[in-house]
CSV table of C-alpha atoms and ligand atoms in Angstrom, one decimal:
chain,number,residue,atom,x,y,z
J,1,UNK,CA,120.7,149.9,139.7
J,2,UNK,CA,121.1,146.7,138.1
J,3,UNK,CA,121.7,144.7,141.1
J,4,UNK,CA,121.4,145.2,144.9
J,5,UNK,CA,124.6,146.6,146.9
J,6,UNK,CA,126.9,144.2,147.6
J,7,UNK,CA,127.5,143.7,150.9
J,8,UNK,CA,130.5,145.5,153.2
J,9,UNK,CA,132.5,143.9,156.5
J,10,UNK,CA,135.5,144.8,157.8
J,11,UNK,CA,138.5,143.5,159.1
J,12,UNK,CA,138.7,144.6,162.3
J,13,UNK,CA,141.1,147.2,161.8
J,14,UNK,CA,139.1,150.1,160.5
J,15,UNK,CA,139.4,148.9,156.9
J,16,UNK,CA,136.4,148.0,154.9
J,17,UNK,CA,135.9,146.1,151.7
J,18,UNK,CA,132.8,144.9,149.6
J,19,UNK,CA,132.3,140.7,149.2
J,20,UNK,CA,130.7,140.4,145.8
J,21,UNK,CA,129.2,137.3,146.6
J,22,UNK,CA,126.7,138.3,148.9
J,23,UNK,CA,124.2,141.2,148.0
J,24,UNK,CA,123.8,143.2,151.1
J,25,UNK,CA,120.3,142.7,153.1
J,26,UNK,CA,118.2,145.2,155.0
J,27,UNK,CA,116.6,144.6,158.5
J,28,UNK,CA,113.1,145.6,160.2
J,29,UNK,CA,112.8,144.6,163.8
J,30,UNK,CA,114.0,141.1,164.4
J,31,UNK,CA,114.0,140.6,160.4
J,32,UNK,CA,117.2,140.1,157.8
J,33,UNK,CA,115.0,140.7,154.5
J,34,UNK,CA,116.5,141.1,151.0
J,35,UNK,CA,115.5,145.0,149.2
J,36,UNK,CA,114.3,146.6,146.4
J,37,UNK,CA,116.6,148.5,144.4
J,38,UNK,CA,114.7,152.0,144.8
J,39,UNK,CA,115.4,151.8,148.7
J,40,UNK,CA,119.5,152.3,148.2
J,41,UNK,CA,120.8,155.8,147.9
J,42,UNK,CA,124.5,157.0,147.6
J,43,UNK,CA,126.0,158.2,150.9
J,44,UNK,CA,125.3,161.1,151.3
J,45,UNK,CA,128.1,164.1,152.5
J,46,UNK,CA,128.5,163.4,156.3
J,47,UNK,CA,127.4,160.5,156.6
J,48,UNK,CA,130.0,157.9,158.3
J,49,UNK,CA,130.3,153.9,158.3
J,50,UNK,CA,130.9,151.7,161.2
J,51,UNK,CA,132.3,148.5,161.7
J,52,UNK,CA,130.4,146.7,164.4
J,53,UNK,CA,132.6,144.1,166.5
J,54,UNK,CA,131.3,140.2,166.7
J,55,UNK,CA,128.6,140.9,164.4
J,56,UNK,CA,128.5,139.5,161.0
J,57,UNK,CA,126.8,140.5,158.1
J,58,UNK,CA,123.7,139.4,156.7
J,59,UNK,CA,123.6,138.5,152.9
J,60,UNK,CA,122.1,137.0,149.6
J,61,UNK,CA,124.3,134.9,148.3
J,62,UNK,CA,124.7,136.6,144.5
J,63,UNK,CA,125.1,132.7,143.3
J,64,UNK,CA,122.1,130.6,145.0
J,65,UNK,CA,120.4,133.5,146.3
J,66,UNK,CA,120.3,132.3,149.8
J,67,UNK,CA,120.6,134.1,152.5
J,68,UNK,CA,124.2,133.7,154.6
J,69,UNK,CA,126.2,135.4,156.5
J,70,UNK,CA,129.6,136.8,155.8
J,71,UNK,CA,132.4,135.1,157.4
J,72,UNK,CA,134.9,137.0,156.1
J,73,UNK,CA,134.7,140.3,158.3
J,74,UNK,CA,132.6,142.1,160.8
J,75,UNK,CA,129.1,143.6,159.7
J,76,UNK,CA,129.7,147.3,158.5
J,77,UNK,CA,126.7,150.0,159.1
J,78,UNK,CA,126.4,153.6,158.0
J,79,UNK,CA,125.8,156.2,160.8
J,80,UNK,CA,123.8,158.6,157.8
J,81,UNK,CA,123.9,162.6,158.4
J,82,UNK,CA,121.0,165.0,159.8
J,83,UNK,CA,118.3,165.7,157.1
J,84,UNK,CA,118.0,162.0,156.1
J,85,UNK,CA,115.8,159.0,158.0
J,86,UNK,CA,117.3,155.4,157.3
J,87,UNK,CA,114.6,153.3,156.1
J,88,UNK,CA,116.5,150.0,157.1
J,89,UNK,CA,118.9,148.9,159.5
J,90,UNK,CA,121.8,147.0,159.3
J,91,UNK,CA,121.8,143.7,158.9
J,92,UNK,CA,123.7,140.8,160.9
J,93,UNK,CA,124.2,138.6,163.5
J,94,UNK,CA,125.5,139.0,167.2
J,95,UNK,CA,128.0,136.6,168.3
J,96,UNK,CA,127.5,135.8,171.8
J,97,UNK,CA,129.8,138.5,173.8
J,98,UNK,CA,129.6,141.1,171.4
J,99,UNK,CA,129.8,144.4,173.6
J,100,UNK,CA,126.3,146.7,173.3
J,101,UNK,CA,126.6,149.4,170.4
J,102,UNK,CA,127.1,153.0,171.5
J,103,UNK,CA,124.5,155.5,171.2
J,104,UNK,CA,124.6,155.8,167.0
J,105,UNK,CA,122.1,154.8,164.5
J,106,UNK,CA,122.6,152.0,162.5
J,107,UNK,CA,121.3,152.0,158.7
J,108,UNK,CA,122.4,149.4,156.3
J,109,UNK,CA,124.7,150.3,153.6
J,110,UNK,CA,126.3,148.3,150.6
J,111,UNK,CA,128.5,149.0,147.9
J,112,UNK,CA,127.3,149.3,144.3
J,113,UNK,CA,129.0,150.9,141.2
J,114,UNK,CA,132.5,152.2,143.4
J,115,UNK,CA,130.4,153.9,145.9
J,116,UNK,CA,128.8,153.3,149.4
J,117,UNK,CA,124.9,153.3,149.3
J,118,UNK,CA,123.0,153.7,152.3
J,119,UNK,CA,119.2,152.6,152.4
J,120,UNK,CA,118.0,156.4,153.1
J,121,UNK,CA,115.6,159.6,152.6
J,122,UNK,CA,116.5,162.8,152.4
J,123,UNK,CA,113.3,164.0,154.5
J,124,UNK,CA,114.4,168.0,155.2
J,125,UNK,CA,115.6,170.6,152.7
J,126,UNK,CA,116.9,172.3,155.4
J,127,UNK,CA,120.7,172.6,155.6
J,128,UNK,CA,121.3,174.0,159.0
J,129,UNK,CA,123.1,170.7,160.0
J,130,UNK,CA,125.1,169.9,156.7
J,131,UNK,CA,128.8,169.5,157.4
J,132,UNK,CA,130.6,171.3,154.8
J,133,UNK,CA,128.3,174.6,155.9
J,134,UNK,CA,130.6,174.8,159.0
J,135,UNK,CA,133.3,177.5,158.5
J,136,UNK,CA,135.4,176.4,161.5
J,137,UNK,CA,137.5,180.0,161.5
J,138,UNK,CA,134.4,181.9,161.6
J,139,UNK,CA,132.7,179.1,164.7
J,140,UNK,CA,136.5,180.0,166.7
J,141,UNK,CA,136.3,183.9,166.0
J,142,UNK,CA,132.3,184.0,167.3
J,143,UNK,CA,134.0,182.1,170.0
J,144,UNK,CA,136.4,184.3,171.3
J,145,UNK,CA,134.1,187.5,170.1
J,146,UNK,CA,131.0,186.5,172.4
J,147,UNK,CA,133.2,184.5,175.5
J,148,UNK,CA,134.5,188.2,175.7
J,149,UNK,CA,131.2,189.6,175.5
J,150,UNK,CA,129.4,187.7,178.2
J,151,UNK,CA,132.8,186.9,180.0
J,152,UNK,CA,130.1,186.3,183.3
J,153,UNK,CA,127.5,184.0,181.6
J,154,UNK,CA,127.8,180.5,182.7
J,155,UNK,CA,125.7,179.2,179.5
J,156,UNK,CA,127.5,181.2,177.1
J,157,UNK,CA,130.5,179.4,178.4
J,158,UNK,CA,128.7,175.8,178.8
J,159,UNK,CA,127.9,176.4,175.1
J,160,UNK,CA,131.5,177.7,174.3
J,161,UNK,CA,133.4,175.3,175.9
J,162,UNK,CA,131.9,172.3,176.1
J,163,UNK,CA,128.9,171.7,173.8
J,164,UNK,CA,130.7,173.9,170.5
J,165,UNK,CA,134.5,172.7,170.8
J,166,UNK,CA,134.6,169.7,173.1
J,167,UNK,CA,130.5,167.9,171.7
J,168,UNK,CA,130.8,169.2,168.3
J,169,UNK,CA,127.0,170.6,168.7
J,170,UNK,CA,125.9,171.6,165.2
J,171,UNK,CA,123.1,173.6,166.9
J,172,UNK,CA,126.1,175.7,169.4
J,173,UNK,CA,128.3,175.9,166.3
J,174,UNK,CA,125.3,177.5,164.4
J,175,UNK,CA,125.0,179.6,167.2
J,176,UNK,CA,128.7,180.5,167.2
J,177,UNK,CA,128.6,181.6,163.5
J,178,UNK,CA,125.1,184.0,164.5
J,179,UNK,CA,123.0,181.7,162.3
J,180,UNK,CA,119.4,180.1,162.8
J,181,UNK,CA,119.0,177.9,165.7
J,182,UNK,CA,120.3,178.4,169.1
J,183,UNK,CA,120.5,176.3,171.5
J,184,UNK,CA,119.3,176.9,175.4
J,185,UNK,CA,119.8,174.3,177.9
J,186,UNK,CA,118.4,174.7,181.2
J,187,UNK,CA,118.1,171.0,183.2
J,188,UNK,CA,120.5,169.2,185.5
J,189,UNK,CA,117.6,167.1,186.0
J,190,UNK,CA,114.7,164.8,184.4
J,191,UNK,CA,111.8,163.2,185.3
J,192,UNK,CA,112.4,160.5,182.8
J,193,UNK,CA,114.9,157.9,183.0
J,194,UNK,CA,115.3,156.8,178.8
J,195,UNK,CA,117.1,153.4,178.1
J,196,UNK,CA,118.8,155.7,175.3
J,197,UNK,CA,119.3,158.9,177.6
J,198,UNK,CA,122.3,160.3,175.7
J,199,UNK,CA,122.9,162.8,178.6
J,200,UNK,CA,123.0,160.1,181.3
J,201,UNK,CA,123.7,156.2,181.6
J,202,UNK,CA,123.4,154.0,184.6
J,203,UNK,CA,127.0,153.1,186.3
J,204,UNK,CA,125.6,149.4,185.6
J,205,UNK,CA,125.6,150.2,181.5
J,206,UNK,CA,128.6,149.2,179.5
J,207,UNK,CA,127.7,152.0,177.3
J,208,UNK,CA,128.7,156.0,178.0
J,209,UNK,CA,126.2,158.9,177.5
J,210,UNK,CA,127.3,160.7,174.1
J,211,UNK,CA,127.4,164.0,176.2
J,212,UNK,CA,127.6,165.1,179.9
J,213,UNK,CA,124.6,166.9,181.7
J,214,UNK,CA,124.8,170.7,182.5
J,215,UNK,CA,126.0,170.9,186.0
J,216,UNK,CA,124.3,174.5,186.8
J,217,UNK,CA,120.3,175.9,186.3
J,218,UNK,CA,121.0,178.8,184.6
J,219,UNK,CA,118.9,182.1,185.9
J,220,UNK,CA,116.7,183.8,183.6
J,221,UNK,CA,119.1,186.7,183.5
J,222,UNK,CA,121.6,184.5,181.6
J,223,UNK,CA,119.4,183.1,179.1
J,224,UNK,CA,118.0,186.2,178.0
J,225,UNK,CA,121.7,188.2,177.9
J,226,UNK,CA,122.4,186.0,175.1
J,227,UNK,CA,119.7,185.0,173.3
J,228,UNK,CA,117.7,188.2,172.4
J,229,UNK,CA,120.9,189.5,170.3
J,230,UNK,CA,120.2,186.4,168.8
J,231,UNK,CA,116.9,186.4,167.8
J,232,UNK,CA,117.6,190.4,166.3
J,233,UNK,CA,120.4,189.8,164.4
J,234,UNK,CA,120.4,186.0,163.5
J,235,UNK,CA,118.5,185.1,159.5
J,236,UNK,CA,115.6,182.7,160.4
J,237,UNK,CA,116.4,182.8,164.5
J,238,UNK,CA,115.0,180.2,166.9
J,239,UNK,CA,115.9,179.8,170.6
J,240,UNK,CA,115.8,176.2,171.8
J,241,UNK,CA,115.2,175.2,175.2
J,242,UNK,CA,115.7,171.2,176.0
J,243,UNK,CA,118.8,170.2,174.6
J,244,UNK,CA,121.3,166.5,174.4
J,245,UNK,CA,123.3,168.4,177.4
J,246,UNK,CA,120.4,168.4,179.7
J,247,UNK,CA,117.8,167.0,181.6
J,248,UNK,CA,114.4,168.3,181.1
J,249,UNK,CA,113.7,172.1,180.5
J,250,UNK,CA,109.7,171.6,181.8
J,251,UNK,CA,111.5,170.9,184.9
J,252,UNK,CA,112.9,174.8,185.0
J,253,UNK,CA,109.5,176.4,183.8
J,254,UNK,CA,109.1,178.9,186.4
J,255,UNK,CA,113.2,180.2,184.8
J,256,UNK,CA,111.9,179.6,181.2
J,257,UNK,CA,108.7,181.4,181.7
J,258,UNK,CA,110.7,184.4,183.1
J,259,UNK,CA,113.3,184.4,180.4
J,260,UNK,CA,110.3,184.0,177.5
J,261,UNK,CA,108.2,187.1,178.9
J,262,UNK,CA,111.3,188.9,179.1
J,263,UNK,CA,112.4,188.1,175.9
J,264,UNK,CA,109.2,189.4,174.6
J,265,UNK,CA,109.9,192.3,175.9
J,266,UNK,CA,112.9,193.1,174.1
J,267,UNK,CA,111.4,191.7,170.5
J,268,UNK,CA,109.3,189.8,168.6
J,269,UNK,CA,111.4,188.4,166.6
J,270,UNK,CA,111.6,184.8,165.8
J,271,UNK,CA,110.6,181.5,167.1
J,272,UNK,CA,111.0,180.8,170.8
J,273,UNK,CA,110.9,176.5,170.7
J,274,UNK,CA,110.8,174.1,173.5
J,275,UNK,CA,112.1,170.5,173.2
J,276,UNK,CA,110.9,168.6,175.6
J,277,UNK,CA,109.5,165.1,176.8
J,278,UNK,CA,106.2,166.7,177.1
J,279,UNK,CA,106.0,165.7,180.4
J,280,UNK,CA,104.0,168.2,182.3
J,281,UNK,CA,100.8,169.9,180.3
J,282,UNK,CA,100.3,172.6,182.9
J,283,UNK,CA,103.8,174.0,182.8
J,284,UNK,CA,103.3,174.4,179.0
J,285,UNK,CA,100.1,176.0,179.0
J,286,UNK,CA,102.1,178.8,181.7
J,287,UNK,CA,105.1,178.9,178.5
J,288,UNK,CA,102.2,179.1,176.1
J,289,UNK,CA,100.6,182.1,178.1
J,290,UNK,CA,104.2,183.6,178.4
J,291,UNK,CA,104.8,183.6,174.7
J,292,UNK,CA,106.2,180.1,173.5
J,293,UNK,CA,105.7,179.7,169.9
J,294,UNK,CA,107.0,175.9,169.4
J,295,UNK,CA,107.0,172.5,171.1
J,296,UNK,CA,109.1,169.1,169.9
J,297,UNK,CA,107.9,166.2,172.1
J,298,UNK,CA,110.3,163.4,171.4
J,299,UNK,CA,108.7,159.8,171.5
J,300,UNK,CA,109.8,156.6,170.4
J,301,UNK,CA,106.5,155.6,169.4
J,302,UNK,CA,102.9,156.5,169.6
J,303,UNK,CA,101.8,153.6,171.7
J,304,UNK,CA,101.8,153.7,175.4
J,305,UNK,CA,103.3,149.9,175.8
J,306,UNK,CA,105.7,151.0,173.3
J,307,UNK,CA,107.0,154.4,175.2
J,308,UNK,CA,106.5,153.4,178.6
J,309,UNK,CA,109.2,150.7,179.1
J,310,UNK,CA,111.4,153.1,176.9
J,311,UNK,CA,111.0,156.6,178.6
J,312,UNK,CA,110.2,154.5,182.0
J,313,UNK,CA,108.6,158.1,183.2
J,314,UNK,CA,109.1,159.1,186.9
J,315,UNK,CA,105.6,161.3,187.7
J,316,UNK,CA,103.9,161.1,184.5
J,317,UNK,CA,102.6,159.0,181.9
J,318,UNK,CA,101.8,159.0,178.1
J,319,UNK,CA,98.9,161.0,178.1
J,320,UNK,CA,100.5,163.8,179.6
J,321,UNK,CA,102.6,164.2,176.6
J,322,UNK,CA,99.6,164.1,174.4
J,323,UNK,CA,98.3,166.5,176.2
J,324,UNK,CA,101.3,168.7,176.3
J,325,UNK,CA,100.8,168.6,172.4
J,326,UNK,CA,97.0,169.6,172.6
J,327,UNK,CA,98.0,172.6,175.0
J,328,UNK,CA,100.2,174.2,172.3
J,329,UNK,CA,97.9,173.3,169.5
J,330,UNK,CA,95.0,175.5,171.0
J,331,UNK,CA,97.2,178.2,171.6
J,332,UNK,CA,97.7,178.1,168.2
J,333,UNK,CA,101.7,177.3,168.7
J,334,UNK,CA,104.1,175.1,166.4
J,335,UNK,CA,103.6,171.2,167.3
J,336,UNK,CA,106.3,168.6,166.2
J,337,UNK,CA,107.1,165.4,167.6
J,338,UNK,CA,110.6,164.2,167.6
J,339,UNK,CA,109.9,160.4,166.1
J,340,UNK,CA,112.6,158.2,167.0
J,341,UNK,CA,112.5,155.9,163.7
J,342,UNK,CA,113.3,152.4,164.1
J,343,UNK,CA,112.8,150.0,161.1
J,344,UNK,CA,109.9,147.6,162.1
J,345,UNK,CA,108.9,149.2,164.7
J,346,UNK,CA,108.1,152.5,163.8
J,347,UNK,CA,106.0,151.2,160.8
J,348,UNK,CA,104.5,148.3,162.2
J,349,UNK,CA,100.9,148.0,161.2
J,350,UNK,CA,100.4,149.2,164.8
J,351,UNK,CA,102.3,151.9,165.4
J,352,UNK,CA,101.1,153.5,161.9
J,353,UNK,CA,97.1,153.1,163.1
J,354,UNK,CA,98.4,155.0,166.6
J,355,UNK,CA,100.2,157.8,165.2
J,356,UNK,CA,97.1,158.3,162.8
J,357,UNK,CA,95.2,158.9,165.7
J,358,UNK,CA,97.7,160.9,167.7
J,359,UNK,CA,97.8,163.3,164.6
J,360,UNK,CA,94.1,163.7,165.0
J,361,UNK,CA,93.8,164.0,168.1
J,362,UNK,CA,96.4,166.9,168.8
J,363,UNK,CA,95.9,168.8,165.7
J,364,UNK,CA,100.2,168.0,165.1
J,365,UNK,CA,101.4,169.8,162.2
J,366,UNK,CA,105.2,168.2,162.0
J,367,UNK,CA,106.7,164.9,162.3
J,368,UNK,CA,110.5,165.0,163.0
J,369,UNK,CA,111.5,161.4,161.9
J,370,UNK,CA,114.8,161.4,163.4
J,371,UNK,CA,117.3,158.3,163.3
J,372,UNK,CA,116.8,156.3,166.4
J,373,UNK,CA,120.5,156.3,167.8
J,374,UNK,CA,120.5,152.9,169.7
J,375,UNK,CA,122.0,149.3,169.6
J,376,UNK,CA,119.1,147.8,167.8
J,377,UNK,CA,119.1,144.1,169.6
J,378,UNK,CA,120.1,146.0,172.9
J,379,UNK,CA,116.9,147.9,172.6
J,380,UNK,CA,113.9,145.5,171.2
J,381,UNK,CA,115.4,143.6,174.6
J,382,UNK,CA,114.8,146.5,176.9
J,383,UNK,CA,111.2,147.2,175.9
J,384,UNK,CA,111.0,143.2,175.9
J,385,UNK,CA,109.9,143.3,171.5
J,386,UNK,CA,110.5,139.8,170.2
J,387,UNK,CA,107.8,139.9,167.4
J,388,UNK,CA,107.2,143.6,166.1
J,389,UNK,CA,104.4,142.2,163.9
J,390,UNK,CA,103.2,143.0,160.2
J,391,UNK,CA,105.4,146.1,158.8
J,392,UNK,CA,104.6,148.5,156.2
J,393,UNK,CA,107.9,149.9,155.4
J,394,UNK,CA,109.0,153.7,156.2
J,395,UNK,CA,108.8,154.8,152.3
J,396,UNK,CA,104.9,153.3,152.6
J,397,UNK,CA,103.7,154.6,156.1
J,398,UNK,CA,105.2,158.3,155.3
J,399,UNK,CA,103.5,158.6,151.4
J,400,UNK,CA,100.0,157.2,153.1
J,401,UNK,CA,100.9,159.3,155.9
J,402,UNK,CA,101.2,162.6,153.8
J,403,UNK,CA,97.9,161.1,151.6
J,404,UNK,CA,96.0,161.1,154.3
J,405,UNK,CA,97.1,164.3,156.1
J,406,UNK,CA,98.2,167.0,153.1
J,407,UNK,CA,99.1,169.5,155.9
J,408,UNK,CA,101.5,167.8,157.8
J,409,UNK,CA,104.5,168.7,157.5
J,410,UNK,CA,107.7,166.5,157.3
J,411,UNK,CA,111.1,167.2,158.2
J,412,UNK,CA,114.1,166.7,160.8
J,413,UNK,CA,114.5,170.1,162.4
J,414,UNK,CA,112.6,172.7,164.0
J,415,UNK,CA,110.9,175.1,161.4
J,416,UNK,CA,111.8,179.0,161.7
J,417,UNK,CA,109.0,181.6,162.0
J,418,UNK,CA,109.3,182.3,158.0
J,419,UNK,CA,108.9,178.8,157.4
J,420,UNK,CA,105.9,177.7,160.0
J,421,UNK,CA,104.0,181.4,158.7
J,422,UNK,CA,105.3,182.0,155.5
J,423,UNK,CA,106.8,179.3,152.1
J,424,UNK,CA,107.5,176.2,154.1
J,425,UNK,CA,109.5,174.7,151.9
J,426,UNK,CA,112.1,178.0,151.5
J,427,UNK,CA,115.6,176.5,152.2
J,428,UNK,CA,118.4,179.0,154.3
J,429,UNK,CA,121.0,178.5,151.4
J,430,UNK,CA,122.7,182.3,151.2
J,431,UNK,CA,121.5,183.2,154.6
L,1,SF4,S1,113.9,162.8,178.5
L,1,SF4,FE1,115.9,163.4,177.6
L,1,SF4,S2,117.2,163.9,179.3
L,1,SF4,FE2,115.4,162.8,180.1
L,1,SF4,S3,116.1,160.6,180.3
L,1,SF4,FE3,115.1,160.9,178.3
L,1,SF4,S4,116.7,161.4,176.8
L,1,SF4,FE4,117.5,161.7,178.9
């Protein structure tokens, strides 16, 4: 790259254009900072942009190299696929009424060369999630075939109906085509009440939960009709409880510990995966006991100041998710955490010493770092952030990260049982 992207608005209308008088800025936390060339990658397949209303965009002026905004447009940002973690957000500046973003991520992207660039890393080989995998005749035909053949399972038809063709759930569609992961949501109900729940949002929020919470609690009867077929004829099978339709599963465990021993029963095949907010240690060590293999405790950061006013827990507290982690660990299970990664938060100075010592202390063997999908200035409000103090940059924190801890694995979904016992870094292409 010779230069840095120039810098994209929009005009309101859904159409977008470059101004190639302003090189496009990043932003960590608070901050509107120029970038080095090596950050900007092409957008990759999947990945979408946005034009964000009464914002404008942040730039460096290509002439004076001062930094300006763009009047000419609204601020553009790049909503990037599954499998890659934006290192930077989008930068610009709210005018005052600008409505709160909806529940998407916002990384910065620029044009360069006659393509969009996107500041990004592709941080999982896996391509479970990639958009042209989807063969939409086959997802309709394992429709039809399997509503037939549990015509009387109220999941099979949540996941039919609602998460596969109304949500668009890569993880129901995957499902649907008798592939990898499949999903098993369980919870009308949470004990957490997240700022970014995309399940359920406040009446008083402007902004709508991306999905709609399962109305039922499936029995144990249902969840295992379905999913042991899965687990025998699926390449690379996982079942998933705790899922973006739900609540959370730890609040069903007496159901999920039935369904898991009787799952077991039928075969051995597989990973059986909870995600979860980690919220109650006991009720894991009783899944552990049953025969869960995994655990993804999602977190927006490894400080307790920092989670707290996020997750704003009913019953329970931080610890208790650490714990949860340490449970699973000495049962000798699968331990990810599902890292919500926000630019200048995430690799504050702070946040990097915390998560050193949460990785010690747990024994964790994954980090998901998963695009935080939230209105940036909406949130550092919430959790009341107006200085997120010295930052190392993503790139940085993960390469010391992985320095520091060789056996850590990185990625952005849950592993199979191939990959967490056997090659790790096997990709599914031809399965
Ligand atoms: S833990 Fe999950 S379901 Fe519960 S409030 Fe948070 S995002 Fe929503």
């Amino acid at each position: 790259m010779k230069h840095a992207p120039y810098l994209l608005y929009s005009d309101g209308e859904g159409h977008i254009f470059e101004d190639t008088s302003l090189y496009v800025c990043g932003r960590s936390g608070w901050d509107a900072m120029p970038l080095e060339n090596e950050e900007w990658i092409k957008l990759p397949k999947g990945g979408q942009l946005y034009e964000l209303p009464n914002r404008r965009g942040i730039g460096i002026d290509v002439k004076s190299g001062e930094m300006r905004l763009c009047e000419k447009g609204w601020a553009v940002a790049s909503f990037i696929p599954p499998a890659f973690t934006g290192t930077y957000l989008a930068a610009y500046e709210t005018l005052p009424g600008a409505e709160t973003l909806p529940l998407f991520c916002y990384t910065a992207a620029g044009w360069y060369n006659e393509k969009f660039y996107v500041t990004a890393i592709r941080i999982e080989k896996d391509i479970r999630q990639e958009s042209e995998g989807f063969d939409e005749s086959k997802i309709e035909q394992g429709v039809e075939k399997l509503l037939k053949t549990y015509r009387h399972n109220r999941l099979v038809q949540h996941l039919a109906n609602n998460c596969c063709l109304t949500y668009h759930c890569p993880a129901a569609r995957n499902y649907f085509m008798g592939r990898w992961e499949c999903p098993v949501p369980s919870s009308p109900a949470c004990n957490a009440n997240c700022i970014g729940c995309i399940s359920f949002q406040p009446q008083e929020e402007t902004i709508t939960s991306t999905q709609d919470r399962l109305q039922f609690k499936p029995t144990a009867e249902e969840i295992v009709e379905y999913t042991v077929p899965h687990l025998e004829t699926a390449p690379f099978p996982i079942v998933s409880f705790g899922q973006g339709c739900e609540g959370e599963p730890l609040l069903m465990w007496q159901t999920i510990k039935m369904a898991i021993k009787e799952i077991r029963k039928h075969t051995q095949k597989g990973s059986i995966n909870i995600n979860t907010n980690g919220s109650d240690p006991k009720a894991v060590k009783t899944l552990c006991e049953a025969g869960l293999n995994s655990i993804r405790v999602s977190t927006n950061s490894a400080r307790e100041k920092i989670y707290t006013p996020y997750y704003r827990p009913n019953n329970y507290e931080f610890n208790d998710i650490v714990e949860s982690l340490k449970v699973v660990n000495s049962f000798g299970g699968w331990t990810s955490i599902n890292y919500f990664v926000f630019p200048g938060m995430t690799d504050s100075v702070e946040e990097y010493e915390a998560l050193r010592k949460l990785i010690k202390e747990t024994g964790l063997k994954m980090i998901q770092w998963r695009n935080f999908n939230i209105d940036p200035d909406w949130y550092l409000r919430k959790i009341d952030v107006t200085d997120t103090g010295e930052c190392i940059g993503i790139r940085q924190m993960m390469t010391l990260l992985q320095e520091e801890f060789p056996t850590l694995k990185f990625g952005y979904f849950n592993p199979s049982m191939e990959r967490i016992t056997g090659n790790f870094e096997m990709d599914y292409a031809g399965s």
